[in-house]
XYZ file of C-alpha atoms in Angstrom:
758
model
C -3.909 24.463 5.535
C -4.217 23.215 1.875
C -7.525 22.400 0.875
C -8.733 20.101 -2.131
C -12.366 19.642 -2.593
C -14.411 20.355 0.730
C -11.566 18.000 2.728
C -9.027 20.013 4.091
C -5.346 18.237 3.446
C -3.566 17.959 7.236
C -0.491 15.327 6.403
C 1.207 13.595 3.920
C 0.270 9.946 4.436
C 2.232 8.496 1.699
C 3.697 7.956 -2.236
C 3.132 5.482 -4.735
C 3.623 5.230 -8.218
C -0.344 6.767 -8.792
C -0.038 9.847 -6.700
C 0.328 11.048 -3.104
C -1.974 10.021 -0.145
C -3.201 12.887 2.835
C -4.956 12.754 5.295
C -7.941 15.355 5.209
C -10.930 16.704 7.289
C -14.412 17.307 6.237
C -15.950 20.417 7.412
C -17.799 18.383 10.138
C -14.512 16.953 11.236
C -14.431 13.591 9.520
C -11.305 12.106 8.952
C -10.721 10.819 5.404
C -7.490 9.377 3.045
C -7.139 11.467 0.197
C -5.286 10.300 -3.193
C -4.285 13.070 -5.462
C -2.139 11.952 -8.589
C 0.631 13.133 -9.610
C 0.714 15.919 -12.540
C 2.700 14.225 -15.075
C -0.388 11.620 -15.537
C -2.975 14.556 -14.370
C -1.562 15.737 -17.897
C -2.339 12.913 -20.064
C -6.172 13.338 -21.429
C -5.957 9.205 -21.241
C -5.287 8.865 -17.810
C -7.943 11.620 -16.562
C -10.725 9.206 -18.980
C -9.839 6.528 -17.100
C -9.787 7.996 -14.055
C -13.157 9.349 -14.553
C -14.434 5.955 -15.689
C -13.270 4.129 -12.835
C -13.714 6.761 -10.400
C -17.434 6.527 -11.745
C -17.751 2.609 -11.120
C -15.828 2.137 -7.976
C -18.646 4.475 -6.294
C -21.067 1.059 -6.515
C -18.404 -1.229 -4.927
C -19.314 -2.069 -1.756
C -19.096 -4.936 1.210
C -17.664 -5.569 4.096
C -14.706 -5.885 3.244
C -13.542 -3.434 0.257
C -12.813 0.249 0.870
C -14.889 2.203 -1.366
C -14.895 6.073 -3.193
C -16.612 8.802 -0.943
C -15.998 11.465 -3.357
C -13.619 12.575 -6.120
C -13.105 14.957 -8.876
C -11.339 13.371 -11.768
C -11.612 16.713 -13.835
C -9.940 18.856 -10.883
C -5.956 20.284 -11.853
C -5.128 17.979 -9.348
C -7.304 14.521 -9.432
C -8.217 13.470 -6.382
C -10.084 10.927 -4.589
C -11.805 10.138 -1.022
C -12.369 7.286 0.819
C -13.238 7.492 4.761
C -10.757 6.220 7.161
C -10.144 3.403 9.813
C -7.145 2.657 11.773
C -5.619 -0.698 11.098
C -1.964 -2.575 9.343
C -1.483 -4.002 6.163
C -1.551 -7.595 5.751
C 2.578 -6.890 4.817
C 2.836 -5.608 8.234
C 0.765 -7.855 10.133
C 2.993 -11.034 8.847
C 5.944 -9.281 9.428
C 5.105 -8.546 12.681
C 3.582 -11.735 13.974
C 4.658 -14.546 11.327
C 3.186 -16.555 8.538
C -0.847 -17.094 9.155
C -2.068 -20.670 10.413
C -3.519 -22.546 7.267
C -7.714 -21.889 8.482
C -6.603 -17.680 8.967
C -5.622 -17.796 5.456
C -8.441 -19.565 4.010
C -10.711 -17.140 5.892
C -8.302 -14.598 4.529
C -9.506 -15.985 1.212
C -12.947 -15.820 1.818
C -12.977 -12.125 2.676
C -10.691 -11.221 -0.399
C -12.790 -13.455 -2.927
C -15.968 -11.477 -1.163
C -14.318 -8.143 -2.118
C -13.069 -9.132 -5.455
C -16.946 -10.371 -5.937
C -18.273 -6.741 -4.817
C -15.392 -5.119 -7.341
C -15.970 -6.895 -10.047
C -19.758 -6.580 -9.486
C -19.255 -3.163 -10.142
C -17.604 -4.071 -13.873
C -13.986 -3.543 -12.426
C -10.777 -5.197 -12.238
C -8.568 -4.309 -9.428
C -5.246 -5.365 -11.153
C -3.095 -4.216 -8.029
C -4.064 -6.969 -4.990
C -0.987 -7.076 -2.965
C -0.390 -7.294 0.794
C 0.113 -3.710 0.966
C -3.992 -3.454 -0.137
C -4.818 -5.148 2.155
C -5.558 -3.834 5.606
C -6.311 -5.733 8.935
C -8.395 -3.525 10.647
C -10.786 -4.269 13.905
C -13.644 -4.764 12.089
C -11.714 -7.537 9.884
C -9.796 -7.429 6.525
C -9.869 -4.733 3.866
C -8.894 -4.672 0.554
C -8.048 -0.755 -0.204
C -6.518 1.243 -3.330
C -8.737 1.532 -6.255
C -5.972 3.762 -8.001
C -5.155 1.985 -11.051
C -8.676 -0.238 -10.940
C -9.966 -0.140 -14.746
C -13.471 -0.769 -16.478
C -14.152 -4.771 -17.302
C -13.577 -4.559 -20.924
C -12.227 -1.649 -21.664
C -9.142 -2.035 -23.222
C -7.944 0.878 -24.689
C -7.401 3.207 -21.890
C -3.537 2.398 -21.100
C -0.541 2.888 -23.460
C 1.046 -0.064 -25.330
C 4.338 -0.922 -23.336
C 2.911 0.083 -19.791
C 2.584 -2.602 -17.289
C 0.704 -1.811 -14.339
C 0.559 -3.173 -11.177
C 3.507 -4.672 -8.461
C 6.126 -6.525 -9.562
C 5.549 -10.387 -8.084
C 1.702 -10.077 -7.805
C 0.539 -9.020 -11.060
C -0.798 -11.759 -13.675
C 1.413 -12.672 -16.984
C -1.094 -11.245 -19.315
C -0.837 -7.801 -17.475
C 2.928 -8.161 -18.168
C 2.789 -9.469 -22.000
C -0.582 -7.947 -23.123
C -1.406 -11.194 -24.530
C -4.635 -11.182 -23.240
C -6.998 -8.738 -22.213
C -7.172 -8.050 -18.059
C -9.878 -9.637 -16.559
C -11.224 -10.640 -13.373
C -8.970 -14.035 -13.318
C -5.686 -11.298 -12.886
C -7.026 -10.479 -9.629
C -7.372 -14.146 -8.628
C -3.692 -14.314 -9.602
C -2.958 -11.525 -7.404
C -5.165 -13.341 -4.950
C -3.243 -16.635 -4.830
C -0.136 -14.873 -4.493
C -1.417 -12.424 -1.506
C -2.910 -15.971 -0.063
C 0.902 -17.457 -0.544
C 2.586 -14.801 1.309
C -0.094 -14.780 3.860
C 0.856 -18.373 4.555
C 4.819 -18.045 4.160
C 5.840 -14.651 4.624
C 7.880 -14.511 1.257
C 6.640 -13.465 -2.068
C 6.052 -16.300 -4.173
C 7.774 -15.622 -6.671
C 10.781 -14.537 -4.589
C 12.664 -11.576 -4.408
C 15.190 -9.062 -7.171
C 14.995 -6.354 -9.426
C 11.668 -5.892 -11.302
C 12.429 -7.504 -14.379
C 13.705 -10.591 -12.923
C 10.013 -10.967 -10.865
C 8.201 -9.895 -14.577
C 10.410 -12.631 -15.472
C 9.933 -15.220 -13.349
C 5.883 -14.586 -13.050
C 5.970 -15.289 -16.816
C 8.291 -17.941 -17.453
C 8.595 -19.754 -13.980
C 6.257 -21.662 -11.255
C 6.291 -20.286 -8.020
C 7.621 -21.165 -4.945
C 4.876 -23.313 -2.846
C 6.967 -25.660 -0.999
C 6.000 -24.074 2.411
C 2.414 -22.963 1.662
C 0.247 -25.909 3.766
C -1.144 -28.419 2.036
C -4.473 -27.746 2.893
C -4.517 -24.756 0.752
C -1.513 -25.404 -1.857
C -3.847 -26.696 -4.543
C -6.103 -23.306 -4.409
C -2.989 -21.533 -4.151
C -1.737 -23.282 -7.374
C -4.829 -22.965 -9.330
C -5.162 -19.603 -8.970
C -1.857 -18.683 -10.082
C -1.890 -20.767 -13.122
C -0.106 -18.891 -15.931
C -3.517 -19.409 -18.321
C -6.026 -17.400 -17.427
C -9.168 -19.873 -18.124
C -7.141 -22.255 -15.969
C -7.478 -20.450 -12.775
C -10.742 -20.921 -10.428
C -13.248 -17.996 -10.582
C -13.858 -15.517 -7.677
C -16.979 -17.686 -6.831
C -15.216 -21.103 -6.824
C -12.535 -19.401 -4.515
C -15.233 -18.181 -2.415
C -16.767 -21.285 -1.971
C -13.603 -23.545 -1.384
C -12.688 -20.958 1.136
C -16.265 -20.216 2.644
C -16.296 -21.361 6.397
C -19.345 -20.174 8.272
C -17.638 -21.226 11.907
C -14.271 -19.183 11.107
C -12.336 -17.825 13.711
C -12.326 -13.695 14.045
C -8.628 -13.963 13.221
C -8.110 -10.459 13.394
C -9.344 -10.392 16.818
C -6.953 -13.121 18.309
C -3.337 -12.195 19.511
C -0.961 -11.117 18.491
C -3.073 -9.513 15.561
C -5.392 -7.517 18.025
C -3.154 -6.185 19.997
C -0.558 -5.193 16.637
C -3.580 -3.365 15.517
C -4.605 -1.724 18.837
C -1.238 -0.751 19.648
C -0.176 0.627 16.034
C -3.392 2.781 16.822
C -2.318 3.605 19.904
C 1.448 4.686 18.100
C -0.049 6.568 15.793
C -2.089 8.459 17.589
C 0.744 9.870 19.828
C 2.669 10.148 16.550
C -0.151 12.503 14.986
C -1.544 14.847 18.347
C -0.202 17.704 16.799
C -1.299 17.264 13.318
C -5.125 17.688 14.190
C -5.136 20.036 17.132
C -8.676 20.596 18.847
C -9.696 21.221 22.478
C -9.178 18.969 25.301
C -12.339 17.424 26.577
C -13.618 18.768 29.581
C -16.852 17.462 31.744
C -18.454 21.264 32.226
C -21.859 19.866 32.968
C -21.806 16.872 35.695
C -24.306 14.188 34.956
C -27.830 14.178 36.965
C -27.210 11.984 40.034
C -29.719 9.566 39.092
C -26.871 8.793 35.704
C -23.424 9.494 37.668
C -21.111 6.630 36.962
C -20.359 4.844 39.377
C -17.046 5.937 41.780
C -15.138 2.497 40.781
C -15.564 3.348 37.264
C -14.148 6.916 37.525
C -10.431 6.077 36.626
C -11.997 3.461 33.610
C -13.932 6.704 32.486
C -10.743 8.925 32.485
C -8.484 6.687 30.838
C -11.797 5.887 28.045
C -11.806 10.243 27.991
C -7.988 9.981 27.112
C -8.288 7.682 24.548
C -11.403 8.844 22.538
C -9.661 12.555 22.771
C -6.486 10.641 20.551
C -8.153 8.942 18.398
C -9.916 12.134 17.160
C -6.505 13.189 16.172
C -5.225 10.301 14.773
C -3.601 10.838 11.476
C -2.239 7.213 10.549
C 0.352 6.375 7.286
C -1.044 4.023 4.878
C -4.917 3.708 6.271
C -7.657 3.759 4.080
C -11.036 2.813 5.218
C -14.402 1.307 3.797
C -17.058 3.601 3.387
C -20.020 4.697 1.324
C -19.131 5.359 -2.046
C -20.049 8.577 -4.212
C -19.018 11.168 -6.269
C -21.486 13.471 -5.831
C -20.721 17.228 -4.706
C -17.398 17.473 -7.585
C -15.927 21.211 -7.434
C -13.439 22.975 -8.586
C -13.305 21.397 -11.632
C -11.774 24.008 -13.803
C -11.498 27.767 -14.223
C -14.054 28.742 -16.799
C -13.755 31.472 -18.846
C -15.968 34.501 -18.363
C -16.947 34.450 -14.589
C -16.953 38.093 -13.715
C -15.704 39.835 -10.955
C -18.034 39.287 -7.322
C -19.605 43.209 -6.704
C -20.193 44.479 -3.398
C -21.986 42.715 -0.625
C -21.425 39.012 -1.499
C -23.871 39.063 -4.731
C -22.017 38.360 -7.879
C -22.711 40.067 -11.203
C -23.669 36.715 -12.664
C -22.151 33.411 -13.313
C -21.648 33.001 -16.894
C -24.285 29.878 -17.719
C -25.748 29.728 -21.418
C -29.306 29.157 -20.658
C -31.145 27.528 -23.426
C -35.208 27.381 -23.649
C -36.989 24.063 -24.670
C -40.454 22.938 -24.592
C -43.627 22.539 -22.631
C -44.719 19.144 -24.345
C -44.567 16.475 -21.786
C -41.480 14.384 -21.431
C -39.339 17.201 -23.412
C -36.335 19.432 -22.477
C -37.754 22.254 -20.601
C -34.560 24.222 -20.280
C -30.860 24.034 -19.945
C -28.322 25.604 -18.351
C -24.480 24.612 -19.450
C -21.465 26.216 -18.144
C -18.406 26.331 -21.090
C -15.482 23.942 -18.854
C -17.232 23.315 -15.652
C -18.592 24.971 -12.593
C -21.621 23.221 -10.894
C -21.018 20.698 -8.600
C -24.679 20.651 -6.887
C -28.438 21.272 -6.965
C -31.264 21.405 -4.548
C -35.106 22.328 -5.323
C -37.413 24.346 -3.080
C -40.788 24.827 -4.045
C -40.272 26.538 -7.663
C -36.877 27.474 -7.509
C -33.586 25.440 -8.781
C -30.559 25.629 -6.172
C -27.194 25.695 -7.767
C -23.741 25.637 -6.432
C -20.649 25.917 -8.050
C -17.085 27.234 -8.667
C -15.910 30.642 -9.989
C -12.461 30.188 -9.445
C -9.996 28.137 -8.046
C -9.292 30.310 -5.389
C -11.983 29.634 -3.095
C -14.777 31.665 -4.640
C -18.115 30.225 -5.672
C -21.542 30.810 -5.315
C -24.916 29.661 -5.314
C -27.944 30.873 -7.867
C -31.575 30.043 -7.613
C -33.453 29.510 -10.759
C -36.888 29.466 -11.635
C -37.997 25.990 -11.989
C -40.070 26.819 -14.675
C -37.920 28.113 -17.420
C -34.291 28.345 -15.901
C -34.415 32.191 -15.565
C -32.028 33.463 -12.776
C -33.720 34.938 -9.598
C -30.948 35.745 -7.453
C -27.114 34.707 -6.993
C -24.879 34.933 -4.042
C -21.012 34.329 -3.484
C -20.135 31.488 -1.404
C -17.300 29.216 -0.953
C -16.220 26.093 -2.676
C -16.440 23.917 -0.401
C -18.514 20.876 -1.063
C -22.228 21.299 -0.146
C -22.739 18.200 1.936
C -24.683 20.135 4.404
C -26.787 22.265 2.401
C -30.359 21.948 2.414
C -33.990 23.598 2.586
C -35.920 24.043 5.420
C -39.331 26.375 6.265
C -38.208 28.072 3.194
C -34.927 28.754 3.825
C -31.326 27.680 2.319
C -29.223 26.191 4.798
C -25.608 25.884 3.545
C -22.627 27.126 6.375
C -20.508 24.104 4.468
C -20.179 26.743 1.546
C -20.111 29.900 4.034
C -23.579 31.203 3.331
C -26.031 32.263 6.080
C -29.220 31.526 6.420
C -31.272 33.306 3.167
C -34.442 33.270 2.268
C -34.405 30.426 -0.689
C -37.176 32.289 -2.750
C -35.496 35.666 -2.564
C -31.874 35.366 -1.771
C -32.249 38.181 1.468
C -30.146 37.148 4.571
C -32.182 36.235 7.436
C -29.719 37.685 10.091
C -30.649 39.880 12.258
C -26.872 40.448 14.003
C -23.283 40.593 13.318
C -22.273 37.169 12.259
C -19.963 36.039 14.549
C -16.705 34.936 12.372
C -16.138 31.015 12.948
C -15.203 28.037 11.140
C -17.842 25.699 9.753
C -19.722 24.057 12.133
C -18.821 20.345 12.869
C -22.620 19.625 12.349
C -25.878 21.159 11.431
C -29.084 20.043 12.334
C -32.812 21.250 11.626
C -35.326 21.256 14.712
C -38.321 22.937 15.473
C -37.979 25.933 12.825
C -34.266 26.205 13.695
C -30.757 25.781 12.587
C -29.089 23.675 15.490
C -24.617 24.237 14.799
C -22.287 22.635 16.605
C -19.121 24.543 16.894
C -15.321 23.712 17.680
C -15.344 26.537 20.584
C -13.707 29.385 20.683
C -13.152 32.815 22.586
C -15.989 34.452 20.291
C -18.013 31.415 19.923
C -21.058 29.558 21.632
C -20.514 25.649 21.251
C -24.414 24.864 20.408
C -26.519 27.574 18.971
C -29.859 27.483 17.427
C -30.447 30.238 14.764
C -34.365 31.326 14.024
C -34.870 30.061 10.514
C -37.013 33.107 9.615
C -35.777 35.730 11.374
C -32.041 34.725 11.950
C -31.917 35.943 15.515
C -30.013 33.234 17.466
C -33.118 31.706 19.883
C -30.239 29.945 22.535
C -26.752 29.435 22.949
C -25.075 26.406 25.274
C -21.587 26.053 26.537
C -21.479 22.376 26.194
C -20.335 20.921 22.835
C -22.071 17.761 20.992
C -20.064 15.388 19.864
C -19.257 15.273 16.373
C -22.112 12.990 15.572
C -24.876 14.756 13.691
C -28.313 14.225 16.496
C -31.472 12.986 15.543
C -34.268 14.865 16.239
C -37.977 14.068 17.248
C -40.751 16.525 18.412
C -39.058 18.768 20.722
C -36.325 16.309 21.708
C -33.070 16.047 20.026
C -30.742 13.585 21.253
C -27.210 14.545 21.170
C -24.449 12.443 21.891
C -21.086 14.345 24.282
C -18.061 14.717 23.467
C -17.441 11.353 24.913
C -19.598 8.610 22.967
C -21.000 7.451 25.663
C -22.984 9.441 27.076
C -26.098 10.300 25.013
C -28.033 13.540 25.911
C -31.578 14.273 25.180
C -31.750 18.419 24.950
C -34.941 20.277 24.249
C -34.713 22.120 21.134
C -36.436 25.295 22.193
C -34.618 25.874 25.392
C -31.615 24.033 25.395
C -32.090 22.151 28.695
C -31.097 18.708 29.398
C -33.989 16.541 29.336
C -32.496 13.523 30.381
C -28.838 11.742 29.960
C -28.642 8.207 28.511
C -25.903 6.252 30.034
C -26.790 2.909 28.768
C -23.779 2.289 26.433
C -21.165 -0.020 28.149
C -17.053 1.919 27.938
C -16.468 -0.333 24.536
C -19.200 1.544 22.854
C -19.484 4.983 21.549
C -22.809 6.626 19.801
C -22.415 6.164 16.030
C -25.624 7.197 14.262
C -28.831 7.899 15.822
C -32.693 8.219 14.147
C -35.859 8.765 15.047
C -38.643 6.582 15.341
C -41.622 8.680 15.111
C -44.408 6.163 15.190
C -42.835 4.768 18.259
C -42.092 8.009 19.841
C -38.148 6.779 20.163
C -34.789 7.208 19.106
C -32.940 4.061 17.449
C -29.170 4.552 18.579
C -26.331 2.314 16.720
C -23.162 2.273 18.568
C -19.911 1.689 17.143
C -19.722 -2.254 18.463
C -22.721 -3.024 16.516
C -25.818 -2.614 19.280
C -28.986 -1.198 18.458
C -30.592 0.864 21.388
C -34.092 1.867 21.207
C -34.678 4.940 24.083
C -37.976 6.974 24.456
C -37.443 10.456 23.302
C -39.215 12.462 26.217
C -37.378 10.329 29.303
C -34.669 8.757 28.001
C -35.767 5.408 29.043
C -34.184 2.502 27.555
C -37.097 0.686 25.522
C -34.725 -1.923 24.225
C -31.420 -3.289 23.128
C -30.764 -5.781 20.161
C -27.828 -8.218 21.279
C -27.242 -8.917 18.005
C -24.770 -7.111 16.625
C -24.982 -5.606 13.369
C -22.162 -4.940 11.154
C -21.116 -1.458 11.152
C -18.881 0.299 8.342
C -18.245 4.315 9.266
C -19.453 5.785 6.485
C -21.517 3.439 4.822
C -24.002 3.000 7.669
C -27.349 4.979 7.984
C -30.223 4.303 9.852
C -33.928 6.010 9.892
C -37.745 4.878 9.758
C -40.452 3.866 6.970
C -43.755 4.018 8.611
C -43.793 1.526 11.762
C -40.122 0.227 10.431
C -36.678 1.064 11.454
C -34.081 0.744 8.851
C -30.477 0.098 8.903
C -28.667 0.158 6.208
C -24.887 -1.038 6.225
C -21.788 -3.294 5.005
C -24.263 -3.602 1.562
C -27.311 -5.111 3.564
C -30.444 -3.416 4.034
C -32.190 -4.236 7.760
C -35.658 -3.988 8.629
C -36.591 -3.693 12.655
C -38.624 -3.542 15.054
C -38.763 0.086 16.859
C -40.062 -1.621 20.221
C -38.031 -4.988 20.527
C -34.954 -3.742 18.225
C -35.136 -7.583 16.631
C -34.594 -7.930 13.068
C -38.098 -7.674 11.518
C -37.634 -9.228 8.245
C -34.380 -10.658 6.606
C -31.908 -8.633 5.447
C -31.579 -7.684 1.717
C -28.943 -6.690 -0.545
C -28.545 -3.083 -1.545
C -25.830 -0.440 -2.967
C -24.883 1.949 -0.194
C -25.995 4.679 1.283
C -24.527 7.383 -0.904
C -26.792 6.156 -3.572
C -30.037 5.060 -1.780
C -30.468 7.252 1.110
C -31.686 11.170 0.713
C -29.388 13.688 2.623
C -31.639 15.981 4.259
C -30.582 19.563 5.206
C -27.344 19.323 7.696
C -26.267 16.272 5.949
C -28.056 13.407 7.420
C -29.625 10.371 5.442
C -32.656 9.088 5.033
C -34.487 6.229 3.418
C -36.542 7.246 -0.112
C -40.066 5.919 0.616
C -43.683 6.849 -0.611
C -46.805 4.871 0.256
C -45.274 2.119 2.589
C -42.474 1.340 0.205
C -38.671 1.780 0.453
C -36.676 2.379 -3.118
C -32.999 1.469 -2.667
C -30.895 0.443 -5.496
C -30.110 -3.652 -5.000
C -27.625 -3.506 -7.289
C -25.230 -0.911 -9.453
C -27.725 -1.174 -12.516
C -31.155 -2.473 -10.522
C -33.847 -0.511 -8.648
C -36.160 -2.015 -6.263
C -39.089 -1.313 -4.195
C -39.399 -2.866 -0.715
C -42.704 -3.155 1.539
C -41.031 -1.476 4.392
C -43.573 -3.327 6.937
C -42.445 -7.260 5.459
C -39.338 -6.387 3.756
C -41.030 -8.090 0.678
C -40.210 -6.673 -2.747
C -43.299 -5.938 -4.478
C -40.890 -4.724 -7.885
C -37.208 -4.986 -9.191
C -36.644 -2.551 -12.138
C -32.945 -3.267 -14.075
C -31.474 -0.621 -15.826
C -28.577 0.352 -18.093
C -25.555 2.205 -16.466
C -24.467 2.385 -13.077
C -26.454 4.052 -10.516
C -24.506 7.135 -8.723
C -27.446 8.949 -6.918
C -30.777 8.226 -5.014
C -34.303 7.769 -6.420
C -36.560 10.407 -5.822
C -40.567 10.125 -5.742
C -42.225 12.547 -7.132
C -46.419 11.780 -6.612
C -46.980 8.942 -8.345
C -43.570 8.579 -10.227
C -40.231 7.132 -9.466
C -37.228 8.735 -11.636
C -34.184 6.831 -11.171
C -30.732 7.810 -12.664
C -28.817 5.273 -13.879
C -25.352 6.014 -15.720
C -26.423 8.573 -18.550
C -29.975 7.869 -18.624
C -33.281 9.002 -16.539
C -36.222 6.387 -16.272
C -39.610 7.538 -14.876
C -41.190 4.572 -13.397
C -44.551 3.770 -11.984
C -44.323 3.686 -8.079
C -47.359 0.740 -7.950
C -45.752 -1.485 -10.068
C -42.364 -0.360 -11.216
C -44.174 -0.085 -14.908
C -41.778 2.220 -17.284
C -43.442 5.079 -18.315
C -40.378 6.836 -20.524
C -36.748 7.022 -20.685
C -33.965 9.812 -21.408
C -30.810 9.493 -22.513
C -28.083 12.640 -21.597
C -24.845 13.579 -22.818
C -23.226 12.777 -19.838
C -23.609 10.798 -16.279
C -26.053 12.537 -13.878
C -24.412 13.105 -11.133
C -27.490 14.837 -9.340
C -31.215 14.243 -9.160
C -34.065 16.289 -7.957
C -37.544 16.013 -8.890
C -41.594 17.765 -8.454
C -44.509 17.578 -9.792
C -43.458 18.965 -13.074
C -40.824 16.946 -14.050
C -37.442 16.613 -12.964
C -33.884 18.036 -13.338
C -30.776 16.590 -13.624
C -26.701 17.438 -13.063
C -25.072 16.090 -15.712
C -21.517 16.171 -14.669
C -20.231 19.594 -13.755
C -21.289 21.494 -16.778
C -25.037 21.191 -17.091
C -28.315 20.920 -15.615
C -31.424 20.001 -17.477
C -34.725 20.422 -16.562
C -37.522 17.758 -18.277
C -41.229 17.915 -18.470
C -42.599 14.818 -16.815
C -44.860 12.300 -18.489
C -48.576 12.900 -18.142
C -50.970 10.056 -16.816
């Protein structure tokens, strides 16, 4: 199957004027929707530049009603972007099947779309193609999807003269005539058209050819005769020909907001439509994502055995879970955390040498330039002629880089001295996006780019037995000095295996596979979801023995995330239903369950802990909870997202950025905040210039924050400015140590800067 970036393209989902959409699968098995740009557009330099700017801004879009970008590569020979995946039906299909929506439902829909546009405009974007087929009705509510032709606010020079971008019947007159800049008001016009369609089942400017629809939008009034009187005035105001006469998005939200609005997507007939569509698509796509059959090879312990009357329900649920894993639905995109980290395969870099024997390359052509030892000065830089660096790590006095040697699947990992950038070692790797690579106990764990465990300082492989050829693991966790990996089972590979980080020797393997979610580890206990998410195991990391089984989840709950709560000696277990379970690590005893549902956005949710406070980031909010009761400890705070505020750990799990009892996160795309973990009080807030793409890092008493094309050093205690650096490109990666910081600039340069004394 074709691969793009770190995603395996497994099935086409659809095609439009801008490109094609494919169902993709990450190395961990996660489903994504990958959109590729048509070749004739990719050949236009102006389009690529616009795509790059918009993709960089789109990762800042978060919210409960938006579908954000997970990854993108605007510089690839085939530009692409990826979002997470969630089943649902478009608003157009929902109205066609269930009929026009009632006035209260249309009003609720208007509030959801206004919230989505608030998030989009807050990131400096105009959607420009809001329409019924770009509104997805899911089991969690409506989502705005497809930022493929969004444009940065104020950027009016990236579209050629005569271009009309959008869908006739829903685009604003100024988009058609070019008589005024395309601003947020254009999305308000489209919002009005969408609400008119939802209320009547018809396009407000009728049907006809493209030319007819464009003419009507500019010169004729919309047909709102069948729009309920309660919302007709609002819809008419949104569809005003003059941008300045339309209500703002905030005004629309004020007129549609209703705290007691019904959860209409959970009511019939829409509820059945969404669920039925999921089941139909699952059956249609059974062959797309082949997976092994679900089997129960290890019986649950007697005290946790399910009651006999639930056996049939469990079997039916197992069948539904298996179908859901193979789901490949056309036209579905998903809300998720947005980021553009891990860009790969950007172009063929001239001068790459042929890899030598033993997997060691003769040398990736990175030009090293020495700098100065003065405080704050550029210490050194490494530059690839046309790209070729897509990720970096820091291990002690070593900086680790990953990049592509060619478009044919060959990549490299190079270790450089942090002091002067000099090459220490280099190994051949694959070009897969290093989403799970990390350093633990002095060892580089990077199965996602095809490397065995190697010593981070010397590059020497820590393998004492013949390696088993297998696909990349579903997930990797580091625990008790071992890398524990879960594999899709084959005749030659165990499904769960622990390999010693120092010796490379396999400590143990067990037949029973874990689920597709990374586990949480506390001491010698690993919380592991079984193949069916409602069955959770506590496994001893030293022996692989099952210590306990937690069957406290209901039939409508699956584990979605887990995290260790060290101070409490417990695990936090978040389910797909949004409930938070607290489970004792050594016994599996249930400590507490939070009855209030937390909003869960797949791909955009993380659970962790700082000191004695549990943290949960989801749907654009940061929550603090008590690790003993699961109750909210302080009111939630707005946050930009998991990908931009939580650091990636070895194995791909996320953890909050913290130091001295403070949680550091991006409250907005340009605003860094330090929050007291115990109270939720903001100790300091600092607004910077640009759009943040990567989490901040802490080195001693200094916080380094990358925002757009600048990096800022702030004092941890009070956020005071210590120094600011301007760089020649957007910072896509950031690490730091006591001597300074290291930034990945786009995909073609790495720069090391000295820290600031004092």
